[in-house]
Structures are given as structure tokens and as C-alpha cells.
CSV table of C-alpha atoms in Angstrom, one decimal:
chain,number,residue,atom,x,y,z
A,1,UNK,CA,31.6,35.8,-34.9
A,2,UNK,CA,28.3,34.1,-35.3
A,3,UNK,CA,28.0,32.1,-38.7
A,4,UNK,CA,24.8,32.8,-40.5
A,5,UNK,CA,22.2,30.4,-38.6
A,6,UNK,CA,20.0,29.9,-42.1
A,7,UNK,CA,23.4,28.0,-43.4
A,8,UNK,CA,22.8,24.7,-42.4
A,9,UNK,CA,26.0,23.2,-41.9
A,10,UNK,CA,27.4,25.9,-40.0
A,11,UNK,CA,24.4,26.5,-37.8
A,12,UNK,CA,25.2,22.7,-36.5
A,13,UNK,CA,29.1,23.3,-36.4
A,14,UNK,CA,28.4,26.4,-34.3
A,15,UNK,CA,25.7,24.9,-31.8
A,16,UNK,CA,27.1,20.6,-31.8
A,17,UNK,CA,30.9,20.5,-33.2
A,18,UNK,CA,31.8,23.9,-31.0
A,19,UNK,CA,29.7,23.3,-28.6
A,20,UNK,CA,27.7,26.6,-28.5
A,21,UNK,CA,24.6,25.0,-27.9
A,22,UNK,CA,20.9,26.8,-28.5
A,23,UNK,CA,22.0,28.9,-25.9
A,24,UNK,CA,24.6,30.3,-28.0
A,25,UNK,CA,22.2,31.0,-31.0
A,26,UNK,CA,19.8,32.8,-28.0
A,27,UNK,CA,23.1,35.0,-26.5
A,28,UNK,CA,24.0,35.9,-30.7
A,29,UNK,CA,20.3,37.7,-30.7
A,30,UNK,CA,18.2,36.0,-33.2
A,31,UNK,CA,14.3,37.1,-33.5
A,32,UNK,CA,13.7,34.3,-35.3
A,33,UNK,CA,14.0,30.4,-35.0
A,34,UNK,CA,16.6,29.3,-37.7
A,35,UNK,CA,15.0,26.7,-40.0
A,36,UNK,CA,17.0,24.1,-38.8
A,37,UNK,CA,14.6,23.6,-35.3
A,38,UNK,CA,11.1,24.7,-37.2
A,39,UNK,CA,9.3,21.2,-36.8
A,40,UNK,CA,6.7,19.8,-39.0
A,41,UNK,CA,3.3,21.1,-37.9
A,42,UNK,CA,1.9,17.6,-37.1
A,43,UNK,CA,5.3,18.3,-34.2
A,44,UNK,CA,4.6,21.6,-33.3
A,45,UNK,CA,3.0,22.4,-30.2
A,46,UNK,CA,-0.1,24.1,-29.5
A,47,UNK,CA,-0.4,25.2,-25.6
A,48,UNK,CA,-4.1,26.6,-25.7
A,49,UNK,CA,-5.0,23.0,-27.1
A,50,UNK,CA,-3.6,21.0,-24.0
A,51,UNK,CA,-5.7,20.0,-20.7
A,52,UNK,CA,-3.7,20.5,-17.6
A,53,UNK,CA,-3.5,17.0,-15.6
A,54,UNK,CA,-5.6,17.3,-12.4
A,55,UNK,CA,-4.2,14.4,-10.9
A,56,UNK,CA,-3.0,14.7,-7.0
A,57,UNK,CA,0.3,13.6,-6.2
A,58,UNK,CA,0.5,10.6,-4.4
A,59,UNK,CA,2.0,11.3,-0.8
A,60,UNK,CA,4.8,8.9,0.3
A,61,UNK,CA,5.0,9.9,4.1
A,62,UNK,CA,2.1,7.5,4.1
A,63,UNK,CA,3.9,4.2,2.6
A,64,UNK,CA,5.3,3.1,5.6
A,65,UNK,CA,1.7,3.4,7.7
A,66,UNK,CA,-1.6,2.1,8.0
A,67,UNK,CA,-2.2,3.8,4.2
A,68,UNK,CA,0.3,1.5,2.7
A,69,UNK,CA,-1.9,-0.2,0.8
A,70,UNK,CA,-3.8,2.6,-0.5
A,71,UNK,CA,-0.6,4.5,-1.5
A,72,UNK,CA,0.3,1.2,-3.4
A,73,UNK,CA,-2.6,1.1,-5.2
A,74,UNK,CA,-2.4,4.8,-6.2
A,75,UNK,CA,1.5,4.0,-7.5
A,76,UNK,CA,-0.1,1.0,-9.4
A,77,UNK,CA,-3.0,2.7,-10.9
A,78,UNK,CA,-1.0,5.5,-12.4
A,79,UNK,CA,1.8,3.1,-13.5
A,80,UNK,CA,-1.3,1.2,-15.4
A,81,UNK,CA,-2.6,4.2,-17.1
A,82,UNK,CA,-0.9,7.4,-17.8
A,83,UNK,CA,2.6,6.1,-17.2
A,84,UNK,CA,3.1,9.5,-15.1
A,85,UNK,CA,2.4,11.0,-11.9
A,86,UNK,CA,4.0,13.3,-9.0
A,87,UNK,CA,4.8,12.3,-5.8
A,88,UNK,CA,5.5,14.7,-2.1
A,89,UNK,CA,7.1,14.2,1.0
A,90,UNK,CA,9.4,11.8,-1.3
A,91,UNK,CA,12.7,12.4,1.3
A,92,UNK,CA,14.6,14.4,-0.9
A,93,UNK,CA,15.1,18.3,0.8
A,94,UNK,CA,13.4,20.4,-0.4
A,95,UNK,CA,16.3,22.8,-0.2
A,96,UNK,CA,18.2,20.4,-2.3
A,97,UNK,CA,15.4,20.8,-5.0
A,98,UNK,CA,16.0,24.8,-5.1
A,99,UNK,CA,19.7,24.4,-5.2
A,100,UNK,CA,19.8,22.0,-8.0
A,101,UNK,CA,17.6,24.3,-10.2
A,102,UNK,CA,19.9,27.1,-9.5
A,103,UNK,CA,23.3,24.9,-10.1
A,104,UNK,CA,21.3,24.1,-13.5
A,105,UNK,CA,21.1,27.6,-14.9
A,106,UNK,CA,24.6,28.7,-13.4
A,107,UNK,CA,25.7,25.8,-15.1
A,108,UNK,CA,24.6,26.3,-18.5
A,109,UNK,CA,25.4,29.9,-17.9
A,110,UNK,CA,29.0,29.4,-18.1
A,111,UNK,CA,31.0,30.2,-21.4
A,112,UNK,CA,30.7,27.7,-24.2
A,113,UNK,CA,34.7,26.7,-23.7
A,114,UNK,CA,33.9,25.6,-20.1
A,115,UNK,CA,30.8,23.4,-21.2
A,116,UNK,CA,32.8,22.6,-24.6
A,117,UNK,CA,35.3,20.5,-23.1
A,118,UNK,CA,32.5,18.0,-22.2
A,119,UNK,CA,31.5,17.4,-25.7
A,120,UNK,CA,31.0,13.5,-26.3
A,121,UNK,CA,34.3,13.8,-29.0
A,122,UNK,CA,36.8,15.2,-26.1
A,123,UNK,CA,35.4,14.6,-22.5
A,124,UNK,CA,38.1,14.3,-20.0
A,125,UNK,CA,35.7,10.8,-18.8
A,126,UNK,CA,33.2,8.4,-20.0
A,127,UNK,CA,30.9,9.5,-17.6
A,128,UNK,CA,30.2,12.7,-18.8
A,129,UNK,CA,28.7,14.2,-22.1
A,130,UNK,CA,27.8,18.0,-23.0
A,131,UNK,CA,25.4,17.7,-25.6
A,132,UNK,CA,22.4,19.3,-27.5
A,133,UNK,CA,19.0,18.4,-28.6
A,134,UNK,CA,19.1,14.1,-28.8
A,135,UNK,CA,20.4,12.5,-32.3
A,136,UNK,CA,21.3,16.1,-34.0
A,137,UNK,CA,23.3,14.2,-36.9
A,138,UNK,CA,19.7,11.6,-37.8
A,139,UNK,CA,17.5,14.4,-36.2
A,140,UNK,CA,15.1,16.1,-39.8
A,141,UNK,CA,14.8,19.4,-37.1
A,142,UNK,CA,16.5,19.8,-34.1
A,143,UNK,CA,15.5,20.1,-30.9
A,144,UNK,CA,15.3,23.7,-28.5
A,145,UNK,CA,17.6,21.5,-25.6
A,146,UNK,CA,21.2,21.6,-24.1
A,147,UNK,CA,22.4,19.5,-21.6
A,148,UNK,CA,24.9,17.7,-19.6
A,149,UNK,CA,25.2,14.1,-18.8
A,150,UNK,CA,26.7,12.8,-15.7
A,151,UNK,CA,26.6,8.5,-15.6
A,152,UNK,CA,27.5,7.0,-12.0
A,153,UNK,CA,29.4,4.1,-11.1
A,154,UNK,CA,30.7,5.2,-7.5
A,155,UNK,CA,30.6,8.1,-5.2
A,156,UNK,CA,34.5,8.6,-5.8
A,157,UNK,CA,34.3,8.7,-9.5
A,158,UNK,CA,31.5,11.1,-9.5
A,159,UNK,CA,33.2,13.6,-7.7
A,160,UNK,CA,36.3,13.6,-9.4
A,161,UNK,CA,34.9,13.4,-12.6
A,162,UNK,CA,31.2,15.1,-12.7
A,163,UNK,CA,31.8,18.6,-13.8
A,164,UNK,CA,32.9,20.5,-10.4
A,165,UNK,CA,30.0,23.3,-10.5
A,166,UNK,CA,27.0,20.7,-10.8
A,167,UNK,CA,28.5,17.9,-9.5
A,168,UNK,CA,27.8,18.1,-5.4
A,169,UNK,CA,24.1,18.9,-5.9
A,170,UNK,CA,23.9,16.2,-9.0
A,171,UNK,CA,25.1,13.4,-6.5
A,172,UNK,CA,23.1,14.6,-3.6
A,173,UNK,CA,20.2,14.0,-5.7
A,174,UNK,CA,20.8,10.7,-6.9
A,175,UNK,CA,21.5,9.2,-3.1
A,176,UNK,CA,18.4,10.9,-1.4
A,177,UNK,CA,16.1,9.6,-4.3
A,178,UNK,CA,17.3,6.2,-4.0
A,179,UNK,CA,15.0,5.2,-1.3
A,180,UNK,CA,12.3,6.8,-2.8
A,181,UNK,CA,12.6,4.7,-6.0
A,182,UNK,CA,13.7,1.1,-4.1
A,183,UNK,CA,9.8,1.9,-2.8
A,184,UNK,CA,8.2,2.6,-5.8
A,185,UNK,CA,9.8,-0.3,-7.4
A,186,UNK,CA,8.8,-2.6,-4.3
A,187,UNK,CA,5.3,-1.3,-4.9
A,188,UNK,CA,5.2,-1.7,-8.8
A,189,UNK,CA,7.2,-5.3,-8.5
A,190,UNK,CA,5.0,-6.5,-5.7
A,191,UNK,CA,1.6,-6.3,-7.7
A,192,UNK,CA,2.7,-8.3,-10.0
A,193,UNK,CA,4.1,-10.8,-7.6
A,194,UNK,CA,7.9,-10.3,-7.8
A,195,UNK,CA,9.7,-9.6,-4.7
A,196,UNK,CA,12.8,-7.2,-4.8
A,197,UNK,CA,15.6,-7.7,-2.4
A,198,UNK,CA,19.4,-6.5,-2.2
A,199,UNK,CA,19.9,-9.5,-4.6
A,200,UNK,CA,17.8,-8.8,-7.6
A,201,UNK,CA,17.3,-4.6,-7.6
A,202,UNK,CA,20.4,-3.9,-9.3
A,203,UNK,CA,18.9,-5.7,-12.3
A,204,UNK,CA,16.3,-2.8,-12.5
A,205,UNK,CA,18.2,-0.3,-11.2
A,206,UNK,CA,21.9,-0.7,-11.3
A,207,UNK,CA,22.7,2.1,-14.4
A,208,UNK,CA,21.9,5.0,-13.2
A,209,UNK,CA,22.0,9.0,-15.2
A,210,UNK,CA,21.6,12.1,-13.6
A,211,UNK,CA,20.7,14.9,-16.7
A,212,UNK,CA,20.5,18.3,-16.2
A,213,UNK,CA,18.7,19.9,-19.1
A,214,UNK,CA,18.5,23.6,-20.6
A,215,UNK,CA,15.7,25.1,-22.8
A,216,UNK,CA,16.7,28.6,-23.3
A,217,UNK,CA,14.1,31.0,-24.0
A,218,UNK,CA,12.6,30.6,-27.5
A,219,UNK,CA,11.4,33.5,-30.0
A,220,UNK,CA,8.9,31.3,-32.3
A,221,UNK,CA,7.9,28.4,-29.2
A,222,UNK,CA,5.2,27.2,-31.6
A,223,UNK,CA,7.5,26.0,-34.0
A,224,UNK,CA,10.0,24.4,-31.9
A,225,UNK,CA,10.5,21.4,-29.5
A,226,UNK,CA,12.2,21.3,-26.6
A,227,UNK,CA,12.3,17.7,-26.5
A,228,UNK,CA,10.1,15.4,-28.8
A,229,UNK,CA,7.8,13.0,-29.2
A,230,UNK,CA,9.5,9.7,-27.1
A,231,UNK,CA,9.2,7.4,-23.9
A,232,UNK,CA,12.6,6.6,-21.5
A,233,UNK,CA,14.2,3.6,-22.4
A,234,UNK,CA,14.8,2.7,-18.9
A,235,UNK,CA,12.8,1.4,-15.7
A,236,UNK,CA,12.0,4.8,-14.0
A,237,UNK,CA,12.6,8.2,-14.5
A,238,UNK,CA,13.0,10.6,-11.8
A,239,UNK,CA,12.5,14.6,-12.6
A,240,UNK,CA,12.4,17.7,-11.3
A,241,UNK,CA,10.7,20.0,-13.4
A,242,UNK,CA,10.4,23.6,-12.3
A,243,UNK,CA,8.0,26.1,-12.1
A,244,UNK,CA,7.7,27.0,-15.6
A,245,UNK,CA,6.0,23.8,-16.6
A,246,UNK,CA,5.8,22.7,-20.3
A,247,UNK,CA,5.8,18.6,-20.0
A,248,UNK,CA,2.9,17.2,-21.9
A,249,UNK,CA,2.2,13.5,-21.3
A,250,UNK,CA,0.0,11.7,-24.4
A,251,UNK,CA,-2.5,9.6,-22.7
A,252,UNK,CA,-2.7,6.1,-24.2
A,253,UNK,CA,-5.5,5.2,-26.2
A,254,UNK,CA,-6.6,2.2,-24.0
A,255,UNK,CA,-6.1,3.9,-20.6
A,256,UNK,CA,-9.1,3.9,-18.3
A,257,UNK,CA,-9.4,7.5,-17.8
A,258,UNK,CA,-10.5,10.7,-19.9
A,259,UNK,CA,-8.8,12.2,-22.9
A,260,UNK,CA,-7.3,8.8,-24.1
A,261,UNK,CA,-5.3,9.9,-27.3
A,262,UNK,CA,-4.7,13.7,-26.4
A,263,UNK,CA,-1.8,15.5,-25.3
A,264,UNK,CA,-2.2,16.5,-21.4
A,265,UNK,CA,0.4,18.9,-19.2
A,266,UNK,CA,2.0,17.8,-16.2
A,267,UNK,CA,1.7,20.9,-13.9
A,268,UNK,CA,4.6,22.2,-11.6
A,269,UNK,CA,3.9,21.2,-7.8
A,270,UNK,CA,6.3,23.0,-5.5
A,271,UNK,CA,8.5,20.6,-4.0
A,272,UNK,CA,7.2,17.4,-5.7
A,273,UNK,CA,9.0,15.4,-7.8
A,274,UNK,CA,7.9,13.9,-11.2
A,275,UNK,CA,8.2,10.2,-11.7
A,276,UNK,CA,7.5,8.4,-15.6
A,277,UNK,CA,7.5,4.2,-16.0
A,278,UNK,CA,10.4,3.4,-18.8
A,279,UNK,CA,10.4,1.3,-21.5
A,280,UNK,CA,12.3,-1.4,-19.4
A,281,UNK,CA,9.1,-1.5,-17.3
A,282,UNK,CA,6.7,-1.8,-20.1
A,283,UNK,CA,8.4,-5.2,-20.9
A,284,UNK,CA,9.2,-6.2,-17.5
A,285,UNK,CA,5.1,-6.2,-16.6
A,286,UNK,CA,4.5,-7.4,-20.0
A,287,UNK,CA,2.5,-4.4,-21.1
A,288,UNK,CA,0.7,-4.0,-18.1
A,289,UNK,CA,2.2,-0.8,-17.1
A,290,UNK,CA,3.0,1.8,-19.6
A,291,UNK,CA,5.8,3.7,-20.6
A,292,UNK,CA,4.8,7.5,-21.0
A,293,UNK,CA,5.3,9.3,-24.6
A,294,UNK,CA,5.7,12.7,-23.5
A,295,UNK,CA,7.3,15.9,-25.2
A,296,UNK,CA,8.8,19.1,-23.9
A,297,UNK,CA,7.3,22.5,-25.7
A,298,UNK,CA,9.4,26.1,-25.7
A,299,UNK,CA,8.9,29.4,-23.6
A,300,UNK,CA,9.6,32.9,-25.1
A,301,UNK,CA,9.8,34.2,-21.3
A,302,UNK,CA,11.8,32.4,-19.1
A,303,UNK,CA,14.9,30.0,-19.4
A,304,UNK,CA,13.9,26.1,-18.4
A,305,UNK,CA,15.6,23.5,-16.5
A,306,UNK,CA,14.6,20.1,-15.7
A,307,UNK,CA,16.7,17.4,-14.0
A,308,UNK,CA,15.9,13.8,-14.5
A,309,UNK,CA,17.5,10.7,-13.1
A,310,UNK,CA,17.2,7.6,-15.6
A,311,UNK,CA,17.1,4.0,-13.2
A,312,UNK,CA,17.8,1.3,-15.8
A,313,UNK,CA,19.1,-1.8,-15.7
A,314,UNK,CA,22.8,-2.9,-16.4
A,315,UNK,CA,23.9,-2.8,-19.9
A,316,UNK,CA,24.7,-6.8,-19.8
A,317,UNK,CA,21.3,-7.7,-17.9
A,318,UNK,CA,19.1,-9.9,-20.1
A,319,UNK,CA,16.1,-8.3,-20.2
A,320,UNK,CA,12.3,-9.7,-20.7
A,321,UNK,CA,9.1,-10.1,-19.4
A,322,UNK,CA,8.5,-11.7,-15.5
A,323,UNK,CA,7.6,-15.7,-16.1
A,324,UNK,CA,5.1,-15.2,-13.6
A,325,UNK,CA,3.2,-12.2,-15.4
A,326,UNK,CA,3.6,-13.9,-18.9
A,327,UNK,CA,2.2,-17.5,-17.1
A,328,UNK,CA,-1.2,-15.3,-16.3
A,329,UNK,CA,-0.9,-13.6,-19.0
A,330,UNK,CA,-0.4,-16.5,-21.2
A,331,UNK,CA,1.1,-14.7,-23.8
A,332,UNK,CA,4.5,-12.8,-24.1
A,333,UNK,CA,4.4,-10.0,-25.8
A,334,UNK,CA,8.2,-9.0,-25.5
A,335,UNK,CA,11.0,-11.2,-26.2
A,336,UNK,CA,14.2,-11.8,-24.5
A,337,UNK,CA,16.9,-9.3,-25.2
A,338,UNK,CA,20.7,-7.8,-24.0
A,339,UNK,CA,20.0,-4.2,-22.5
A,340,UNK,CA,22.8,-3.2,-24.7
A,341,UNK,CA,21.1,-4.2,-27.8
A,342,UNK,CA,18.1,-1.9,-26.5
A,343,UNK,CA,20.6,1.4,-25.7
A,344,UNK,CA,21.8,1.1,-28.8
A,345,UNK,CA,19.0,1.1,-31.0
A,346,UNK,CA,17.4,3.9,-29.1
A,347,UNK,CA,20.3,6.4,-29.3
A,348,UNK,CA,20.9,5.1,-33.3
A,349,UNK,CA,17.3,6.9,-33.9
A,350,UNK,CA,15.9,10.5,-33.4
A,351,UNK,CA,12.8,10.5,-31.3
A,352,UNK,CA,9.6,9.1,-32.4
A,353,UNK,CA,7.3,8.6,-30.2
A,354,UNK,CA,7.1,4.5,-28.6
A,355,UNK,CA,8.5,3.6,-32.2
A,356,UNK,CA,12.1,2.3,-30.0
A,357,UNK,CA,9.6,-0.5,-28.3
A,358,UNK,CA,9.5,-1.9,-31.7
A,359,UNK,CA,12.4,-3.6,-31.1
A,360,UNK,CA,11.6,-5.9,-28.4
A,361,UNK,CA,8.1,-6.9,-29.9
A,362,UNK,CA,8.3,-10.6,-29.8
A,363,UNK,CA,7.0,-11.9,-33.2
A,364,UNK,CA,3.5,-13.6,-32.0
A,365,UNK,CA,2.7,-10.7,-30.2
């Protein structure tokens, strides 16, 4: 039996310690948001307020050709300002795209015991976590999101320990992107005159998280979250959104282009692929490129998925700005610190906004 979902502690042992979910509050039949996930209005989400992002996708059939340098400019211009853009012909199949939105919602359609067993408390592996919203125990309201977590270390270990209904389309996913992102970052590196090779990528990219996240359908959307206010902690971000849409981007207040300070949407484009600069980035460059702060608002018609990849670096890499960029620079404006440290502080906090940068501010800067 459901537990009354305005009784705070046993709204969260229902949806977190039993691992019900939101999806579990949605199948009991509310017609209201319980007060737990009602944000503060200065949260809350206003969808006739946003501007839809007009920007193209950048097409990366044409890296490899006589447009190469135009392509890399367009990477590096969007890297520079928003943080966010889209990208087509990117080499994943687009059949592969379809499938994993569908192996998303089956997924998350299964009964709560079969996700349950994932919970971070009594996975089966390491690699794996079940979870909902971000930081539910330091989290003031709670945020309208399931998911499931799958980390990789090898192909073997993924398939015997991903959950067996996601985990064929999960992998998939992660090896077709990988050339995608090995030329993004060769674009973003290159302009600021550091060259990747076999030897030096896995310092960028070596962890490597595929999510699959749930946003059930929401009575009250304009009092939820699905996700809030926050940037990636890592170097890239790779996501498939589908075609419900509901990612707003905040441009930055020194960007070179219109709306600087105001939320904007990042349209669904059929078969493109979403790509966001990380924190990791940010620091790497120095400040040059910028992280995104982005948020996730609620439907009250349709169910949403969305599956990211998160490229970071290696939890014992030392992390901190390029020589090369802080020489022209002639400032650092990050100091040097263990990835580790970074992880830890961002997953000891709920979300708010670029606040988690904080932590590698170098003191002068």
C-alpha cells in the first residue's frame, strides 16, 4: 500500500530506501505533486518565458574534408559561448538512437523489485546504481527524475554486470560515440594548442558513465524540476534527448551572443545528438570554454527519457589548467587538484547551479 505522500519521511522511504522511484508515486495516482518536490518559485520553471535556441547543429560528415576548418571553428565557437550545441551525421545509427529510447522506457517500466536491486545500498556491482532525483538526503525539494547508472571499465564487465534489459544498447552507445568525442576533443584541444594522442586522451576521457534517465509524467510541471540548476563535473557530456524536449541552457552573462543571462531551450533535432563542455573543461582551457548550467523542467503529457554519456577524466588524474593557456593567459584562474577531490565534493552537494566550480577557484583568481 502506498504511504501517505504529504508524510515526509515515508514519501522518501517509499520513492529512495524501496526504491519506488517518482514513478511509483505517478502509478499510485496522485493529482497533485507532494510537497516534498514543490521547488521554491525562484526554481520553478516557466515554459512560456523561455526562447527556443535557433542554433544549427554543426554537421560532422564535414570534419574530415575540405570544411574541416570551418567545422572546427563552429565546435570552438559554441564551446566559448553557450557551452552547448547539437551535432548530425555524428556515426552513431540512427537506429541505435530509436532503440535506446525505447530500452529506456521498458526499462524503467519494469516493477520496482527488478530496478530495486540496483539501489546504491545493495547493487550486485560497483558499476551500477538505481537511483532518484541527485542528492535526495541534502536535496530542500526533490527532484521529478529516476535513473540508472551504468560506469565502464571493460566491454566484459559491462555485459555481465550492466542490468541485462539496457545493457546491449547502453554499450553500443558508448563505443559508436567514441570517435565522435576523440574529434571533438581534438578540435577543442587543438585551439588551444594541445595536441591529443593515444598517450594523453585517457586523461580527459578515461572515466566514462552511460545514464539513462526517467521523468515520468508530472501533474503540477510548474512546480517541479526534473533536474536542477547545475553544470557536468566532467569534460564532455554526450546526450540524447528525445522528442519531447524540456532542456533549458542559461546563457552566460559574458557570452557573445543574445539573451546573455536568460534561460534558453535546446530543441529536439531528429537524429542529432546533444553535446555540453563539463566542468573539467572549464579548467582545463582556463575559463575559456564554458561549462553549461542547464536544468531539466516536467511534462504533464508524455513520459521523458534522456541518455547522457559523462567523458571525464580518471579519478587519480591531477587536474588543472594547460601551462600553455595559463602562459598566454598569464593568469591561472584554477588551481591544481586530484579528480577525486572534485567527484566528491560535487556528489556531497544538491545542485546549485556552477556553485561546485567553487572548489577549484585558485585564490588570486
Amino acid at each position: 500500500m502506498a504511504p501517505s505522500f504529504d508524510n515526509e519521511t515515508s514519501l522518501f522511504n517509499f520513492v529512495v530506501r524501496d526504491g519506488y522511484g517518482v514513478k511509483g508515486i505517478v502509478d499510485s495516482g496522485i493529482s497533485k505533486v507532494p510537497r516534498a518536490y514543490i521547488q521554491p518559485p525562484a526554481e520553478q520553471i516557466n515554459k512560456n518565458n523561455a526562447t527556443v535556441c535557433e542554433i544549427l547543429p554543426i554537421d560532422l560528415s564535414k570534419f574530415d574534408g575540405p570544411d574541416h576548418n570551418r567545422v572546427v571553428n563552429q565546435i570552438v565557437r559554441a564551446a566559448e559561448t553557450l557551452g552547448f550545441f547539437q551535432v548530425v551525421n555524428h556515426g552513431v545509427p540512427l537506429e541505435l538512437l530509436e532503440s535506446l529510447k525505447l530500452t529506456a522506457h521498458n526499462f524503467f517500466g519494469l516493477p520496482a523489485e527488478r530496478k530495486a536491486v540496483y539501489r546504491k545500498e545493495v547493487s550486485p556491482s560497483p558499476l551500477v546504481k538505481y537511483g532518484t532525483s541527485f542528492v535526495p538526503e541534502k536535496e530542500k525539494a526533490l527532484e521529478w527524475k529516476d535513473y540508472i547508472s551504468m560506469a565502464y571499465t571493460n566491454d566484459d564487465e559491462a555485459l555481465q554486470q550492466w542490468p541485462v534489459e539496457c545493457r546491449d544498447d547502453a554499450l553500443q552507445y558508448l563505443k559508436t560515440s567514441h570517435q565522435m568525442v576523440t574529434k571533438l576533443l581534438e578540435a577543442l584541444m587543438g585551439n588551444l594548442g594541445v595536441e591529443l594522442d593515444n598517450s594523453n586522451i585517457d586523461a580527459f576521457i578515461g572515466k566514462k558513465l552511460v545514464n539513462m534517465n526517467f521523468y515520468p509524467t508530472c501533474p503540477n510541471p510548474e512546480l517541479t524540476v526534473g533536474v536542477g540548476r547545475h553544470s557536468d563535473m566532467g569534460t564532455l557530456t554526450i546526450l540524447l534527448q528525445d522528442g519531447i524536449g524540456g532542456l533549458y541552457v542559461k546563457v552566460p552573462e559574458d557570452a557573445n551572443m543574445e539573451n546573455k543571462g536568460e534561460w534558453v531551450e535546446i530543441p529536439p533535432i531528429p537524429g542529432a545528438i546533444v553535446i555540453n563542455v563539463g566542468d573539467m573543461l572549464q579548467i582545463l582551457s582556463n575559463g575559456k570554454y564554458k561549462s553549461a548550467e542547464h536544468r531539466v523542467r516536467t511534462t504533464s503529457t508524455k513520459s521523458r527519457v534522456s541518455i547522457p554519456i559523462f567523458v571525464s577524466p580518471q579519478a587519480t588524474q591531477k587536474i588543472a589548467p594547460f601551462p600553455q593557456v595559463v602562459e598566454k593567459d598569464g593568469v591561472a584562474r584554477y588551481k591544481e587538484f586530484v579528480f577525486a577531490d572534485y567527484m566528491n565534493n560535487f556528489f556531497g552537494n544538491a545542485h546549485d547551479g556552477k556553485k561546485s566550480l567553487e572548489f577549484a577557484k585558485a585564490n588570486s583568481a
